[in-house]
Coordinates of C-alpha atoms in Angstrom, one line a residue:
X338 CA 10.3 14.0 84.1
X339 CA 13.1 11.6 83.5
X340 CA 14.3 13.4 80.3
X341 CA 14.4 10.0 78.6
X342 CA 14.8 10.4 74.8
X343 CA 15.7 14.1 74.9
X344 CA 19.2 13.6 73.6
X345 CA 17.9 11.4 70.8
X346 CA 15.4 14.1 69.9
X347 CA 18.1 16.7 69.8
X348 CA 20.2 14.6 67.5
X349 CA 17.3 14.0 65.1
X350 CA 16.7 17.8 65.0
X351 CA 20.4 18.4 64.2
X352 CA 20.2 15.8 61.3
X353 CA 17.0 17.2 59.8
X354 CA 17.7 21.0 60.2
X355 CA 19.9 21.4 57.1
X356 CA 17.4 19.8 54.7
X357 CA 14.5 21.7 56.3
X358 CA 16.3 25.1 56.0
X359 CA 17.3 24.3 52.4
X360 CA 13.7 23.5 51.5
X361 CA 12.5 26.7 53.2
X362 CA 15.0 28.7 51.1
X363 CA 13.9 26.9 47.9
X364 CA 10.2 27.6 48.6
X365 CA 10.7 31.4 48.6
X366 CA 10.8 33.8 45.7
X367 CA 13.8 33.7 43.5
X368 CA 16.7 35.9 44.5
X369 CA 20.1 36.0 42.8
X370 CA 22.4 39.0 43.5
X371 CA 24.5 39.6 40.4
X372 CA 28.3 39.6 41.0
X373 CA 29.5 39.3 37.4
X374 CA 28.1 40.3 34.0
X375 CA 29.7 39.5 30.6
X376 CA 29.1 38.4 27.1
X377 CA 30.1 35.1 25.3
X378 CA 30.3 34.8 21.6
X379 CA 27.3 32.8 20.3
X380 CA 25.5 33.0 23.6
X381 CA 25.0 36.6 24.5
X382 CA 24.5 38.0 28.1
X383 CA 25.8 35.8 31.0
X384 CA 25.5 36.7 34.7
X385 CA 26.7 34.9 37.8
X386 CA 25.8 35.0 41.4
X387 CA 24.7 33.1 44.5
X388 CA 21.2 31.5 44.3
X389 CA 20.1 32.6 47.8
X390 CA 16.4 31.8 47.6
X391 CA 13.9 30.1 45.4
X392 CA 14.5 28.0 42.3
X393 CA 15.2 28.7 38.6
X394 CA 14.6 26.7 35.4
X395 CA 15.3 26.9 31.7
X396 CA 13.0 29.3 29.8
X397 CA 11.7 30.8 33.0
X398 CA 10.9 34.5 32.9
X399 CA 12.8 36.6 35.5
X400 CA 12.9 40.2 36.4
X401 CA 16.0 42.2 37.1
X402 CA 15.7 44.5 40.1
X403 CA 15.7 47.5 40.6
X404 CA 15.7 48.3 36.9
X405 CA 12.4 46.5 36.2
X406 CA 13.7 44.7 33.0
X407 CA 12.5 41.2 32.0
X408 CA 14.5 38.3 30.5
X409 CA 14.3 34.6 29.9
X410 CA 16.7 32.0 31.1
X411 CA 18.3 30.5 28.0
X412 CA 20.9 28.2 29.7
X413 CA 21.9 27.3 33.3
X414 CA 25.3 26.3 34.7
X415 CA 26.2 25.3 38.2
X416 CA 29.7 24.1 39.3
X417 CA 30.8 23.5 35.7
X418 CA 27.7 21.5 34.6
X419 CA 24.8 22.5 32.4
X420 CA 21.5 21.8 34.1
X421 CA 17.7 22.3 33.5
X422 CA 16.7 23.6 37.0
X423 CA 18.3 24.4 40.3
X424 CA 17.2 25.1 43.9
X425 CA 18.8 27.3 46.5
X426 CA 21.3 27.5 48.0
X427 CA 23.9 27.3 45.2
X428 CA 26.2 29.2 42.9
X429 CA 24.8 29.7 39.4
X430 CA 25.5 31.2 36.0
X431 CA 22.6 32.2 33.8
X432 CA 22.6 32.8 30.0
X433 CA 19.8 35.4 29.6
X434 CA 17.8 36.1 26.5
X435 CA 16.1 39.5 25.9
X436 CA 18.5 41.8 27.7
X437 CA 22.0 43.2 26.9
X438 CA 25.1 43.1 29.0
X439 CA 25.1 47.0 29.0
X440 CA 21.8 47.0 30.8
X441 CA 23.1 45.0 33.7
X442 CA 25.7 45.6 36.4
X443 CA 27.0 44.1 39.6
X444 CA 24.5 44.8 42.4
X445 CA 21.4 44.1 40.3
X446 CA 19.2 41.2 41.5
X447 CA 17.5 38.5 39.4
X448 CA 14.2 37.6 41.0
X449 CA 10.6 36.4 40.5
X450 CA 8.7 38.9 38.5
X451 CA 6.6 41.4 40.6
X452 CA 7.8 39.8 43.8
X453 CA 9.9 42.7 45.1
X454 CA 9.7 46.5 45.4
X455 CA 12.8 48.7 45.6
X456 CA 13.0 50.4 49.0
X457 CA 15.0 53.4 50.3
X458 CA 14.2 53.0 54.0
X459 CA 14.3 50.3 56.6
X460 CA 14.7 49.5 60.2
X461 CA 17.5 47.2 61.4
X462 CA 19.4 45.6 64.2
X463 CA 23.0 47.0 64.2
X464 CA 26.1 46.0 66.1
X465 CA 29.1 48.2 65.9
X466 CA 32.6 46.9 66.5
X467 CA 33.4 49.8 68.7
X468 CA 31.1 51.1 71.5
X469 CA 29.8 54.7 71.5
X470 CA 29.7 54.8 67.8
X471 CA 28.2 58.0 66.6
X472 CA 28.8 58.0 62.8
X473 CA 25.6 58.8 60.9
X474 CA 26.7 58.1 57.3
X475 CA 28.7 55.2 55.8
X476 CA 28.6 52.6 53.1
X477 CA 26.0 49.8 53.3
X478 CA 26.9 46.4 51.8
X479 CA 24.3 43.6 51.3
X480 CA 24.5 40.8 48.8
X481 CA 26.5 42.2 45.9
X482 CA 25.2 45.8 46.2
X483 CA 26.5 48.8 48.1
X484 CA 25.3 52.3 48.6
X485 CA 25.5 55.2 51.0
X486 CA 23.3 54.9 54.1
X487 CA 22.3 57.4 56.7
X488 CA 21.7 55.9 60.2
X489 CA 19.6 57.2 63.1
X490 CA 19.1 55.4 66.4
X491 CA 15.6 54.9 67.5
X492 CA 15.5 56.6 71.0
X493 CA 12.7 54.3 72.1
X494 CA 14.4 51.0 71.3
X495 CA 17.6 49.3 70.2
X496 CA 16.6 49.6 66.5
X497 CA 18.1 51.8 63.9
X498 CA 16.5 53.7 61.1
X499 CA 18.2 53.4 57.8
X500 CA 17.9 55.7 54.7
X501 CA 19.6 54.6 51.5
X502 CA 20.9 56.8 48.7
X503 CA 20.0 54.3 46.0
X504 CA 16.9 52.0 45.9
X505 CA 17.6 48.5 47.1
X506 CA 16.0 45.1 47.1
X507 CA 16.0 44.0 50.8
X508 CA 13.9 41.6 52.8
X509 CA 13.6 41.1 56.6
X510 CA 16.4 39.0 57.9
X511 CA 18.9 40.1 55.2
X512 CA 22.4 40.6 56.7
X513 CA 24.6 43.6 55.9
X514 CA 28.0 45.2 56.6
X515 CA 28.7 48.8 57.3
X516 CA 32.0 50.3 56.2
X517 CA 33.9 53.5 55.6
X518 CA 37.6 53.0 55.0
X519 CA 37.3 50.1 57.4
X520 CA 34.6 47.8 58.7
X521 CA 32.4 49.5 61.3
X522 CA 30.0 46.7 62.1
X523 CA 27.0 45.0 60.6
X524 CA 23.5 43.8 61.3
X525 CA 20.2 42.4 60.1
X526 CA 17.3 44.0 58.4
X527 CA 14.2 44.0 60.6
X528 CA 11.5 45.8 58.6
X529 CA 11.2 47.3 55.1
X530 CA 7.7 48.6 55.6
X531 CA 8.8 51.5 57.8
X532 CA 6.4 54.5 58.1
X533 CA 8.1 57.4 56.2
X534 CA 7.4 59.9 58.9
X535 CA 9.9 58.3 61.2
X536 CA 12.8 59.0 58.8
X537 CA 11.9 62.6 57.9
X538 CA 14.5 63.9 60.3
X539 CA 17.3 62.1 58.6
X540 CA 17.3 64.3 55.5
X541 CA 15.2 66.4 53.2
X542 CA 16.0 65.4 49.7
X543 CA 16.8 68.4 47.5
X544 CA 15.0 69.2 44.3
X545 CA 16.4 68.0 40.9
X546 CA 16.9 71.6 39.8
X547 CA 19.1 72.3 42.9
X548 CA 21.1 69.1 42.3
X549 CA 21.8 70.1 38.7
X550 CA 23.0 73.6 39.8
X551 CA 25.2 72.1 42.5
X552 CA 26.6 69.6 40.0
X553 CA 27.8 72.4 37.7
X554 CA 29.4 74.1 40.7
X555 CA 31.1 70.9 41.8
X556 CA 32.3 70.1 38.3
X557 CA 33.8 73.6 37.8
X558 CA 35.6 73.3 41.2
X559 CA 36.9 69.8 40.2
X560 CA 38.5 71.2 37.0
X561 CA 40.7 73.5 39.1
X562 CA 42.4 70.3 40.3
X563 CA 42.3 68.2 37.1
X564 CA 44.9 69.0 34.5
X565 CA 46.2 67.2 31.4
X566 CA 47.6 64.4 33.6
X567 CA 45.5 61.3 34.5
X568 CA 45.9 61.9 38.2
X569 CA 42.5 61.2 39.8
X570 CA 40.8 63.4 42.3
X571 CA 39.4 62.3 45.7
X572 CA 36.2 64.5 45.5
X573 CA 35.2 63.6 49.0
X574 CA 38.0 65.9 50.2
X575 CA 36.1 68.9 48.6
X576 CA 33.0 68.5 50.7
X577 CA 34.0 71.0 53.4
X578 CA 34.8 73.6 50.8
X579 CA 31.5 73.1 48.9
X580 CA 29.4 73.2 52.1
X581 CA 26.8 70.7 50.9
X582 CA 24.9 68.5 53.2
X583 CA 26.0 64.8 53.2
X584 CA 23.0 63.8 51.1
X585 CA 23.3 66.7 48.7
X586 CA 27.0 65.8 48.2
X587 CA 26.3 62.2 47.3
X588 CA 23.3 63.0 45.1
X589 CA 25.4 65.5 43.2
X590 CA 28.1 62.9 42.7
X591 CA 25.6 60.3 41.5
X592 CA 24.1 62.9 39.1
X593 CA 27.6 63.6 37.6
X594 CA 28.2 59.9 37.1
X595 CA 24.7 59.3 35.6
X596 CA 25.1 62.2 33.2
X597 CA 28.6 61.0 32.2
X598 CA 30.3 64.1 33.4
X599 CA 32.8 62.1 35.6
X600 CA 34.3 58.6 35.8
X601 CA 34.0 56.9 39.2
X602 CA 37.1 54.8 40.0
X603 CA 37.2 52.6 43.1
X604 CA 38.5 54.1 46.4
X605 CA 36.4 57.3 45.9
X606 CA 38.5 58.6 43.0
X607 CA 37.1 60.5 40.0
X608 CA 38.2 61.6 36.6
X609 CA 36.5 63.8 34.0
X610 CA 34.5 61.6 31.6
X611 CA 36.2 62.9 28.5
X612 CA 39.2 60.9 29.6
X613 CA 37.2 57.6 29.1
X614 CA 38.0 57.0 25.4
X615 CA 41.6 58.0 25.9
X616 CA 42.0 55.4 28.7
X617 CA 40.4 52.8 26.5
X618 CA 42.6 53.6 23.6
X619 CA 45.7 53.4 25.7
X620 CA 44.7 50.0 26.9
X621 CA 44.1 48.8 23.4
X622 CA 47.5 50.0 22.2
X623 CA 49.2 48.5 25.2
X624 CA 47.8 45.0 24.6
X625 CA 48.9 45.1 21.0
X626 CA 52.4 44.7 22.2
X627 CA 52.0 43.1 25.6
X628 CA 50.2 39.9 26.8
X629 CA 49.6 41.1 30.4
X630 CA 49.3 44.2 32.5
X631 CA 51.0 44.8 35.8
X632 CA 50.9 47.5 38.5
X633 CA 54.2 48.9 37.3
X634 CA 52.9 49.1 33.8
X635 CA 50.0 51.2 34.9
X636 CA 52.3 53.5 36.9
X637 CA 54.5 54.0 33.8
X638 CA 51.7 54.2 31.3
X639 CA 49.6 56.8 33.1
X640 CA 52.2 58.5 35.3
X641 CA 50.6 57.4 38.6
X642 CA 51.7 56.3 42.1
X643 CA 50.9 52.8 43.3
X644 CA 48.1 54.3 45.5
X645 CA 46.3 55.4 42.3
X646 CA 47.4 52.6 40.0
X647 CA 45.4 49.9 42.0
X648 CA 42.0 51.7 41.6
X649 CA 42.8 52.1 37.8
X650 CA 43.3 48.3 37.6
X651 CA 40.1 47.6 39.4
X652 CA 38.3 50.1 37.1
X653 CA 39.7 48.2 34.0
X654 CA 38.3 45.0 35.5
X655 CA 34.9 46.6 36.0
X656 CA 34.8 47.9 32.5
X657 CA 35.6 44.4 31.1
X658 CA 38.8 45.7 29.5
X659 CA 40.9 43.3 31.7
X660 CA 40.5 40.2 33.7
X661 CA 42.6 39.6 36.8
X662 CA 44.7 36.5 37.0
X663 CA 46.8 36.4 40.2
X664 CA 48.8 39.7 40.3
X665 CA 48.4 40.5 36.6
X666 CA 45.6 41.5 34.2
X667 CA 44.9 39.8 30.9
X668 CA 43.0 41.5 28.0
X669 CA 39.4 40.7 28.5
X670 CA 38.6 39.8 24.9
X671 CA 41.3 37.2 24.7
X672 CA 40.0 35.5 27.9
X673 CA 36.5 35.2 26.4
X674 CA 37.4 33.6 23.1

């Protein structure tokens, strides 16, 4: 009636909330989205990422999602110190035993074994930056992973149905961002146990045989644009000519990458895979006489414009040929010794 003590109660809630939320995070299953993977001489595979939920300890067995591989935590580092255990939230580096660097990549997630199941469908709350947004396909970013997503508005509510090109590890409450060449909006995952019938109208996944045939057709068409130069191709521009559905188009591209028929560079650019070893050899030769790589070097070395030189540099970083330091790249091996 008098509201006596209400302000004191509010202040106490404000004081205790951070520790309560931190403890709630720590009590959940382990989740660490991987943002970097590399090897260190004498130690083996090392991954880094944000410890979002749960806790991790030395010699603990973990599972890498969605690939289903197991590993053991050999060493733990957080903020420059070696430790024996750690609770969320924090940044962490893990030295893993029982798995190679080549098996891991950015976007994988380290978690409690058997705790998660990869999903391809969900419902979500979505807020677009512009009103009357009608785009049905874009790029979905959550944690350190990204994939193509198809979006359909639920006519009976404010929810959206989502269908992902690649299997993801998501939980209710996870935030995400939607992008194309710019940020479209974002939202929060509501439900990952969506009945499949609700998403049937989004797309009908083509057969593996059809994808293989279309992949050969796309590859043949790409070679009419590729020549002896190292100029990459923006394959997305070919979609109207090939007349594939949006899902077919992205499934075919993923097939070509998985089968090592094409190299995927950032910014939606592609090269034939047979150029891979040639690129690597050029980089090795360059660093025999140079200590660092700049944008102008890439333009000269590969005969590219700045527009295409930047994706090349980002690709070199992804492949662990180079490590970015300010505006230049250093040879990766030298930075790890």
